[in-house]
Amino acid sequence: MKRKGSRVEYAQERNREIFILFRKIHSEGGLSRTEVCRRVANSPASRFWVSEERATYVISAMNSGRPLPRMHENREAMFGEIFRRFKIEQGLNPRRKISEIVGEIIHQRAPRFYLTTGSVGIFYHLHCKLQRRERKVDFTN
């Protein structure tokens, strides 16, 4: 489980992907901000936005039948899809390590972002805020 104050190493990359998709969908016009966020959340993602360590831990637990900590519906669905792909790959290559298989899977295209509409809006605004801050940096000194 992610701990309060922990930093996600891929956050900027994920937020940039959300930002680009948000702008693309919003440019179609006639959609509310909530509807744009909903469409972004349900759009395919370039990868599964979870760390290799966390995914390996969860998939190992699922594979051995251990109970998982409570998880939001979207996270549970994401790990369910990763586990489905894992079982297929493990069947084809039973000698491969769990971490190898999981590391490969999380970098495959994901069918959606597995985020709530609200989370998409927050990540979009965080990316905008970061972009504004970077533009204000004075490199003359």
XYZ file of N, CA, C and O in Angstrom:
564
model
N 0.836 -1.174 0.000
C 0.000 0.000 0.000
C 0.882 1.239 0.000
O 1.895 1.292 0.672
N 0.530 2.223 -0.766
C 1.280 3.466 -0.834
C 1.172 4.187 0.504
O 0.111 4.294 1.088
N 2.273 4.663 1.005
C 2.310 5.348 2.292
C 2.191 6.860 2.106
O 2.647 7.396 1.096
N 1.613 7.536 3.091
C 1.464 8.983 3.039
C 2.839 9.627 2.893
O 3.768 9.284 3.620
N 2.933 10.532 1.945
C 4.195 11.236 1.722
C 5.138 10.526 0.776
O 6.184 11.054 0.429
N 4.816 9.316 0.341
C 5.696 8.608 -0.588
C 5.567 9.231 -1.972
O 4.562 9.830 -2.314
N 6.612 9.089 -2.753
C 6.652 9.696 -4.073
C 6.579 8.598 -5.119
O 7.280 7.603 -5.046
N 5.757 8.804 -6.108
C 5.631 7.839 -7.195
C 6.636 8.236 -8.273
O 6.610 9.354 -8.786
N 7.542 7.283 -8.615
C 8.637 7.620 -9.533
C 8.180 7.936 -10.949
O 8.873 8.607 -11.683
N 7.009 7.485 -11.333
C 6.539 7.695 -12.697
C 5.474 8.789 -12.793
O 4.870 8.960 -13.843
N 5.256 9.543 -11.731
C 4.144 10.504 -11.678
C 4.194 11.527 -12.811
O 3.169 11.790 -13.445
N 5.355 12.098 -13.070
C 5.445 13.118 -14.119
C 5.099 12.537 -15.484
O 4.396 13.169 -16.262
N 5.576 11.346 -15.761
C 5.308 10.698 -17.045
C 3.809 10.409 -17.201
O 3.215 10.672 -18.236
N 3.207 9.881 -16.135
C 1.767 9.589 -16.158
C 0.956 10.871 -16.307
O 0.043 10.950 -17.130
N 1.303 11.898 -15.547
C 0.573 13.167 -15.610
C 0.701 13.815 -16.985
O -0.243 14.413 -17.483
N 1.875 13.694 -17.590
C 2.063 14.245 -18.942
C 1.161 13.515 -19.939
O 0.547 14.138 -20.800
N 1.081 12.200 -19.822
C 0.211 11.423 -20.707
C -1.253 11.842 -20.521
O -1.984 12.010 -21.496
N -1.663 12.032 -19.274
C -3.032 12.475 -18.985
C -3.268 13.861 -19.568
O -4.301 14.128 -20.179
N -2.304 14.768 -19.392
C -2.405 16.139 -19.888
C -2.617 16.162 -21.398
O -3.520 16.836 -21.905
N -1.814 15.413 -22.126
C -1.901 15.386 -23.596
C -3.257 14.832 -24.037
O -3.914 15.393 -24.921
N -3.686 13.758 -23.423
C -4.969 13.156 -23.763
C -6.134 14.077 -23.393
O -7.092 14.228 -24.152
N -6.028 14.736 -22.229
C -7.062 15.676 -21.792
C -7.218 16.790 -22.830
O -8.330 17.114 -23.242
N -6.094 17.370 -23.238
C -6.132 18.464 -24.220
C -6.732 17.992 -25.539
O -7.499 18.714 -26.172
N -6.369 16.794 -25.970
C -6.883 16.248 -27.232
C -8.402 16.077 -27.160
O -9.130 16.522 -28.064
N -8.892 15.454 -26.103
C -10.334 15.215 -25.963
C -11.074 16.529 -25.773
O -12.138 16.749 -26.360
N -10.504 17.440 -24.985
C -11.148 18.736 -24.725
C -11.260 19.564 -26.006
O -12.228 20.307 -26.195
N -10.284 19.422 -26.905
C -10.289 20.207 -28.149
C -11.431 19.805 -29.085
O -11.773 20.552 -30.001
N -12.012 18.631 -28.860
C -13.156 18.206 -29.661
C -14.362 19.097 -29.397
O -15.276 19.172 -30.213
N -14.365 19.758 -28.245
C -15.411 20.730 -27.909
C -16.720 20.118 -27.456
O -17.004 18.945 -27.695
N -17.503 20.958 -26.768
C -18.846 20.576 -26.355
C -18.922 19.617 -25.183
O -19.993 19.097 -24.890
N -17.811 19.373 -24.497
C -17.813 18.445 -23.375
C -17.501 19.173 -22.074
O -16.657 20.072 -22.045
N -18.159 18.757 -21.013
C -17.858 19.324 -19.698
C -16.513 18.789 -19.223
O -16.021 17.768 -19.723
N -15.921 19.450 -18.242
C -14.647 19.018 -17.683
C -14.789 17.606 -17.107
O -13.913 16.763 -17.282
N -15.895 17.335 -16.447
C -16.135 16.012 -15.867
C -16.192 14.941 -16.949
O -15.621 13.853 -16.785
N -16.857 15.240 -18.048
C -16.957 14.278 -19.146
C -15.584 14.039 -19.782
O -15.241 12.907 -20.131
N -14.784 15.095 -19.925
C -13.434 14.937 -20.477
C -12.613 14.038 -19.551
O -11.948 13.099 -20.007
N -12.693 14.290 -18.249
C -11.956 13.467 -17.275
C -12.417 12.009 -17.320
O -11.608 11.092 -17.230
N -13.724 11.790 -17.468
C -14.258 10.433 -17.553
C -13.714 9.720 -18.786
O -13.289 8.565 -18.727
N -13.677 10.428 -19.907
C -13.159 9.816 -21.146
C -11.666 9.512 -21.044
O -11.202 8.493 -21.536
N -10.915 10.426 -20.417
C -9.487 10.179 -20.220
C -9.296 8.936 -19.351
O -8.502 8.047 -19.681
N -10.026 8.853 -18.239
C -9.890 7.723 -17.304
C -10.171 6.388 -17.986
O -9.552 5.377 -17.652
N -11.072 6.390 -18.945
C -11.450 5.152 -19.631
C -10.695 4.927 -20.936
O -10.967 3.954 -21.646
N -9.748 5.792 -21.252
C -8.944 5.650 -22.468
C -7.784 4.689 -22.225
O -7.292 4.566 -21.101
N -7.306 4.037 -23.274
C -6.126 3.182 -23.122
C -4.920 3.995 -22.665
O -4.767 5.164 -23.032
N -4.074 3.379 -21.851
C -2.853 4.018 -21.351
C -1.644 3.334 -21.974
O -1.715 2.175 -22.397
N -0.535 4.035 -22.015
C 0.675 3.492 -22.633
C 1.275 2.343 -21.834
O 2.077 1.569 -22.356
N 0.892 2.254 -20.553
C 1.398 1.197 -19.665
C 0.483 1.105 -18.448
O -0.426 1.907 -18.303
N 0.742 0.140 -17.591
C 0.041 0.066 -16.310
C 0.799 0.978 -15.352
O 1.994 0.804 -15.142
N 0.112 1.959 -14.803
C 0.770 2.949 -13.957
C 0.860 2.452 -12.519
O 0.129 2.856 -11.628
N 1.798 1.540 -12.308
C 2.102 0.966 -11.004
C 3.591 0.628 -11.027
O 4.147 0.323 -12.087
N 4.236 0.714 -9.861
C 5.665 0.389 -9.824
C 5.867 -1.115 -9.954
O 4.993 -1.923 -9.625
N 7.023 -1.482 -10.428
C 7.351 -2.891 -10.591
C 7.344 -3.600 -9.231
O 6.868 -4.728 -9.121
N 7.840 -2.924 -8.196
C 7.894 -3.519 -6.863
C 6.491 -3.800 -6.328
O 6.209 -4.888 -5.822
N 5.601 -2.817 -6.431
C 4.242 -2.982 -5.925
C 3.498 -4.058 -6.726
O 2.818 -4.903 -6.148
N 3.636 -4.029 -8.029
C 2.953 -5.010 -8.863
C 3.454 -6.425 -8.555
O 2.657 -7.358 -8.450
N 4.754 -6.580 -8.382
C 5.319 -7.894 -8.062
C 4.789 -8.390 -6.722
O 4.410 -9.558 -6.582
N 4.727 -7.508 -5.733
C 4.209 -7.878 -4.414
C 2.759 -8.351 -4.511
O 2.403 -9.408 -3.986
N 1.924 -7.583 -5.186
C 0.500 -7.908 -5.278
C 0.288 -9.178 -6.099
O -0.486 -10.063 -5.704
N 0.959 -9.301 -7.229
C 0.788 -10.487 -8.079
C 1.311 -11.731 -7.365
O 0.706 -12.806 -7.453
N 2.397 -11.619 -6.617
C 2.900 -12.755 -5.835
C 1.861 -13.195 -4.809
O 1.626 -14.396 -4.623
N 1.251 -12.221 -4.147
C 0.212 -12.530 -3.158
C -0.985 -13.199 -3.826
O -1.516 -14.198 -3.327
N -1.410 -12.662 -4.953
C -2.542 -13.246 -5.678
C -2.212 -14.662 -6.136
O -3.050 -15.565 -6.045
N -1.003 -14.863 -6.614
C -0.585 -16.165 -7.136
C -0.529 -17.222 -6.039
O -0.798 -18.387 -6.298
N -0.191 -16.816 -4.819
C -0.096 -17.788 -3.724
C -1.395 -17.876 -2.922
O -1.469 -18.615 -1.942
N -2.410 -17.103 -3.327
C -3.707 -17.173 -2.660
C -3.806 -16.391 -1.366
O -4.776 -16.546 -0.628
N -2.795 -15.552 -1.065
C -2.844 -14.741 0.161
C -3.887 -13.653 0.001
O -4.057 -13.096 -1.089
N -4.563 -13.298 1.092
C -5.547 -12.213 1.012
C -4.838 -10.872 0.799
O -3.760 -10.636 1.340
N -5.444 -10.024 -0.001
C -4.870 -8.712 -0.290
C -5.480 -7.668 0.632
O -6.629 -7.796 1.056
N -4.709 -6.614 0.910
C -5.300 -5.520 1.681
C -6.426 -4.878 0.874
O -6.479 -5.015 -0.347
N -7.324 -4.190 1.575
C -8.412 -3.512 0.866
C -7.832 -2.602 -0.202
O -6.840 -1.926 0.009
N -8.501 -2.600 -1.321
C -8.022 -1.844 -2.463
C -9.216 -1.197 -3.146
O -10.298 -1.759 -3.142
N -8.997 -0.030 -3.730
C -10.054 0.621 -4.490
C -10.400 -0.242 -5.705
O -9.573 -1.002 -6.213
N -11.610 -0.071 -6.169
C -12.134 -0.874 -7.272
C -11.244 -0.812 -8.518
O -10.973 -1.834 -9.155
N -10.787 0.391 -8.863
C -9.946 0.535 -10.055
C -8.615 -0.190 -9.902
O -8.130 -0.816 -10.845
N -8.001 -0.098 -8.714
C -6.726 -0.776 -8.485
C -6.915 -2.294 -8.550
O -6.093 -3.014 -9.104
N -8.012 -2.752 -7.969
C -8.303 -4.183 -7.995
C -8.491 -4.670 -9.435
O -7.991 -5.730 -9.815
N -9.185 -3.878 -10.239
C -9.385 -4.234 -11.654
C -8.050 -4.245 -12.400
O -7.799 -5.124 -13.234
N -7.179 -3.262 -12.107
C -5.883 -3.201 -12.766
C -5.047 -4.434 -12.420
O -4.494 -5.089 -13.309
N -4.985 -4.777 -11.131
C -4.209 -5.949 -10.739
C -4.838 -7.228 -11.278
O -4.124 -8.185 -11.593
N -6.155 -7.246 -11.424
C -6.816 -8.393 -12.031
C -6.380 -8.591 -13.469
O -6.124 -9.726 -13.910
N -6.263 -7.500 -14.220
C -5.801 -7.582 -15.616
C -4.329 -7.984 -15.686
O -3.939 -8.809 -16.515
N -3.501 -7.423 -14.810
C -2.085 -7.804 -14.781
C -1.961 -9.282 -14.437
O -1.190 -10.018 -15.060
N -2.751 -9.749 -13.464
C -2.702 -11.149 -13.052
C -3.159 -12.078 -14.178
O -2.577 -13.139 -14.400
N -4.183 -11.670 -14.902
C -4.662 -12.462 -16.041
C -3.537 -12.644 -17.058
O -3.262 -13.755 -17.520
N -2.848 -11.554 -17.389
C -1.731 -11.626 -18.346
C -0.579 -12.449 -17.771
O 0.107 -13.180 -18.490
N -0.363 -12.288 -16.457
C 0.698 -13.036 -15.779
C 0.472 -14.538 -15.906
O 1.395 -15.298 -16.212
N -0.755 -14.988 -15.657
C -1.061 -16.417 -15.706
C -0.836 -16.981 -17.111
O -0.339 -18.104 -17.270
N -1.158 -16.200 -18.130
C -0.930 -16.636 -19.515
C 0.567 -16.793 -19.761
O 1.024 -17.816 -20.266
N 1.340 -15.779 -19.399
C 2.790 -15.815 -19.621
C 3.454 -16.900 -18.780
O 4.364 -17.581 -19.252
N 3.004 -17.064 -17.546
C 3.578 -18.096 -16.678
C 3.297 -19.494 -17.245
O 4.137 -20.380 -17.153
N 2.127 -19.662 -17.854
C 1.809 -20.943 -18.489
C 2.723 -21.249 -19.663
O 3.080 -22.400 -19.900
N 3.116 -20.192 -20.383
C 4.007 -20.375 -21.533
C 5.459 -20.562 -21.105
O 6.224 -21.267 -21.767
N 5.856 -19.895 -20.021
C 7.246 -19.921 -19.535
C 7.266 -20.116 -18.020
O 7.553 -19.173 -17.276
N 7.000 -21.319 -17.534
C 6.876 -21.542 -16.090
C 8.155 -21.329 -15.282
O 8.095 -21.147 -14.079
N 9.296 -21.301 -15.926
C 10.568 -21.134 -15.195
C 10.948 -19.667 -14.973
O 11.876 -19.387 -14.226
N 10.248 -18.773 -15.630
C 10.573 -17.343 -15.458
C 10.174 -16.867 -14.073
O 9.168 -17.293 -13.517
N 10.941 -15.931 -13.546
C 10.646 -15.354 -12.233
C 9.397 -14.478 -12.325
O 9.152 -13.840 -13.356
N 8.676 -14.413 -11.225
C 7.474 -13.575 -11.161
C 7.834 -12.127 -11.466
O 7.158 -11.469 -12.255
N 8.927 -11.637 -10.878
C 9.316 -10.235 -11.084
C 9.637 -9.927 -12.544
O 9.349 -8.834 -13.027
N 10.216 -10.878 -13.263
C 10.515 -10.686 -14.685
C 9.234 -10.555 -15.495
O 9.110 -9.661 -16.335
N 8.316 -11.461 -15.244
C 7.057 -11.453 -15.990
C 6.274 -10.180 -15.692
O 5.800 -9.503 -16.605
N 6.165 -9.850 -14.408
C 5.414 -8.659 -14.009
C 6.067 -7.399 -14.568
O 5.381 -6.501 -15.065
N 7.400 -7.326 -14.504
C 8.116 -6.165 -15.045
C 7.838 -5.956 -16.524
O 7.748 -4.826 -17.005
N 7.693 -7.037 -17.249
C 7.370 -6.965 -18.672
C 5.914 -6.519 -18.880
O 5.623 -5.675 -19.716
N 5.027 -7.078 -18.103
C 3.592 -6.797 -18.266
C 3.249 -5.349 -17.958
O 2.479 -4.733 -18.701
N 3.808 -4.793 -16.898
C 3.406 -3.422 -16.530
C 3.835 -2.384 -17.560
O 3.311 -1.272 -17.560
N 4.761 -2.754 -18.432
C 5.170 -1.825 -19.495
C 4.418 -2.059 -20.806
O 4.694 -1.408 -21.807
N 3.459 -2.977 -20.785
C 2.596 -3.181 -21.947
C 1.455 -2.168 -21.894
O 1.154 -1.606 -20.839
N 0.807 -1.956 -23.029
C -0.353 -1.058 -23.061
C -1.436 -1.574 -22.127
O -1.677 -2.773 -22.054
N -2.050 -0.640 -21.426
C -3.151 -0.972 -20.520
C -4.470 -0.581 -21.184
O -4.523 0.415 -21.917
N -5.541 -1.324 -20.933
C -6.817 -1.009 -21.576
C -7.422 0.307 -21.107
O -8.249 0.895 -21.796
N -7.013 0.784 -19.936
C -7.467 2.082 -19.438
C -6.503 2.544 -18.360
O -5.580 1.841 -17.993
N -6.737 3.757 -17.838
C -5.853 4.316 -16.816
C -6.106 3.747 -15.426
O -5.267 3.863 -14.551
N -7.265 3.180 -15.183
C -7.638 2.664 -13.871
C -7.601 3.774 -12.816
O -7.098 3.587 -11.714
N -8.132 4.939 -13.185
C -8.228 6.087 -12.293
C -9.667 6.560 -12.237
O -10.436 6.335 -13.170
N -10.002 7.246 -11.160
C -11.320 7.865 -11.082
C -11.304 9.161 -11.881
O -10.233 9.715 -12.172
N -12.487 9.649 -12.187
C -12.617 10.924 -12.892
C -11.948 12.038 -12.087
O -11.243 12.877 -12.638
N -12.163 12.027 -10.766
C -11.558 13.041 -9.897
C -10.044 12.996 -9.906
O -9.381 14.038 -9.919
N -9.472 11.805 -9.904
C -8.011 11.670 -9.933
C -7.435 12.219 -11.232
O -6.395 12.875 -11.224
N -8.101 11.969 -12.335
C -7.641 12.503 -13.621
C -7.587 14.024 -13.554
O -6.609 14.642 -13.973
N -8.636 14.645 -13.021
C -8.666 16.106 -12.888
C -7.538 16.623 -12.021
O -6.877 17.607 -12.355
N -7.268 15.950 -10.918
C -6.177 16.359 -10.018
C -4.833 16.232 -10.722
O -4.006 17.157 -10.679
N -4.586 15.103 -11.378
C -3.304 14.903 -12.055
C -3.119 15.899 -13.206
O -2.008 16.378 -13.451
N -4.204 16.230 -13.893
C -4.143 17.223 -14.964
C -3.698 18.568 -14.395
O -2.790 19.206 -14.924
N -4.315 18.975 -13.297
C -3.959 20.271 -12.708
C -2.563 20.271 -12.088
O -1.870 21.296 -12.135
N -2.124 19.154 -11.539
C -0.751 19.071 -11.029
C 0.252 19.261 -12.162
O 1.268 19.943 -11.993
N -0.026 18.667 -13.301
C 0.872 18.818 -14.447
C 0.888 20.275 -14.924
O 1.955 20.826 -15.206
N -0.294 20.905 -14.992
C -0.362 22.316 -15.395
C 0.439 23.192 -14.441
O 1.187 24.080 -14.870
N 0.287 22.936 -13.150
C 0.999 23.711 -12.121
C 2.514 23.548 -12.279
O 3.261 24.524 -12.209
N 2.966 22.342 -12.511
C 4.387 22.079 -12.709
C 4.903 22.799 -13.950
O 5.980 23.392 -13.927
N 4.127 22.777 -15.016
C 4.535 23.448 -16.253
C 4.677 24.950 -16.031
O 5.631 25.570 -16.501
N 3.726 25.549 -15.316
C 3.807 26.991 -15.020
C 5.033 27.305 -14.179
O 5.732 28.281 -14.428
N 5.318 26.471 -13.192
C 6.467 26.685 -12.311
C 7.769 26.596 -13.106
O 8.674 27.400 -12.912
N 7.865 25.640 -14.021
C 9.079 25.486 -14.820
C 9.291 26.655 -15.772
O 10.418 27.035 -16.051
N 8.214 27.244 -16.262
C 8.338 28.395 -17.158
C 8.774 29.652 -16.429
O 9.361 30.547 -17.016
N 8.531 29.723 -15.108
C 8.881 30.905 -14.327
C 10.321 30.888 -13.843
O 10.801 31.855 -13.284
N 11.025 29.785 -14.038
C 12.400 29.666 -13.565
C 13.279 30.635 -14.345
O 13.233 30.697 -15.555
N 14.103 31.390 -13.607
C 15.016 32.354 -14.216
C 16.399 31.715 -14.269
O 17.033 31.500 -13.253
N 16.886 31.445 -15.484
C 18.178 30.809 -15.655
C 19.302 31.813 -15.891
O 20.422 31.418 -16.187
N 19.051 33.094 -15.742
C 20.075 34.102 -16.022
C 21.090 34.226 -14.886
O 22.174 34.727 -15.099
N 20.759 33.820 -13.686
C 21.697 33.948 -12.546
C 22.565 32.747 -12.407
O 22.309 31.673 -12.494
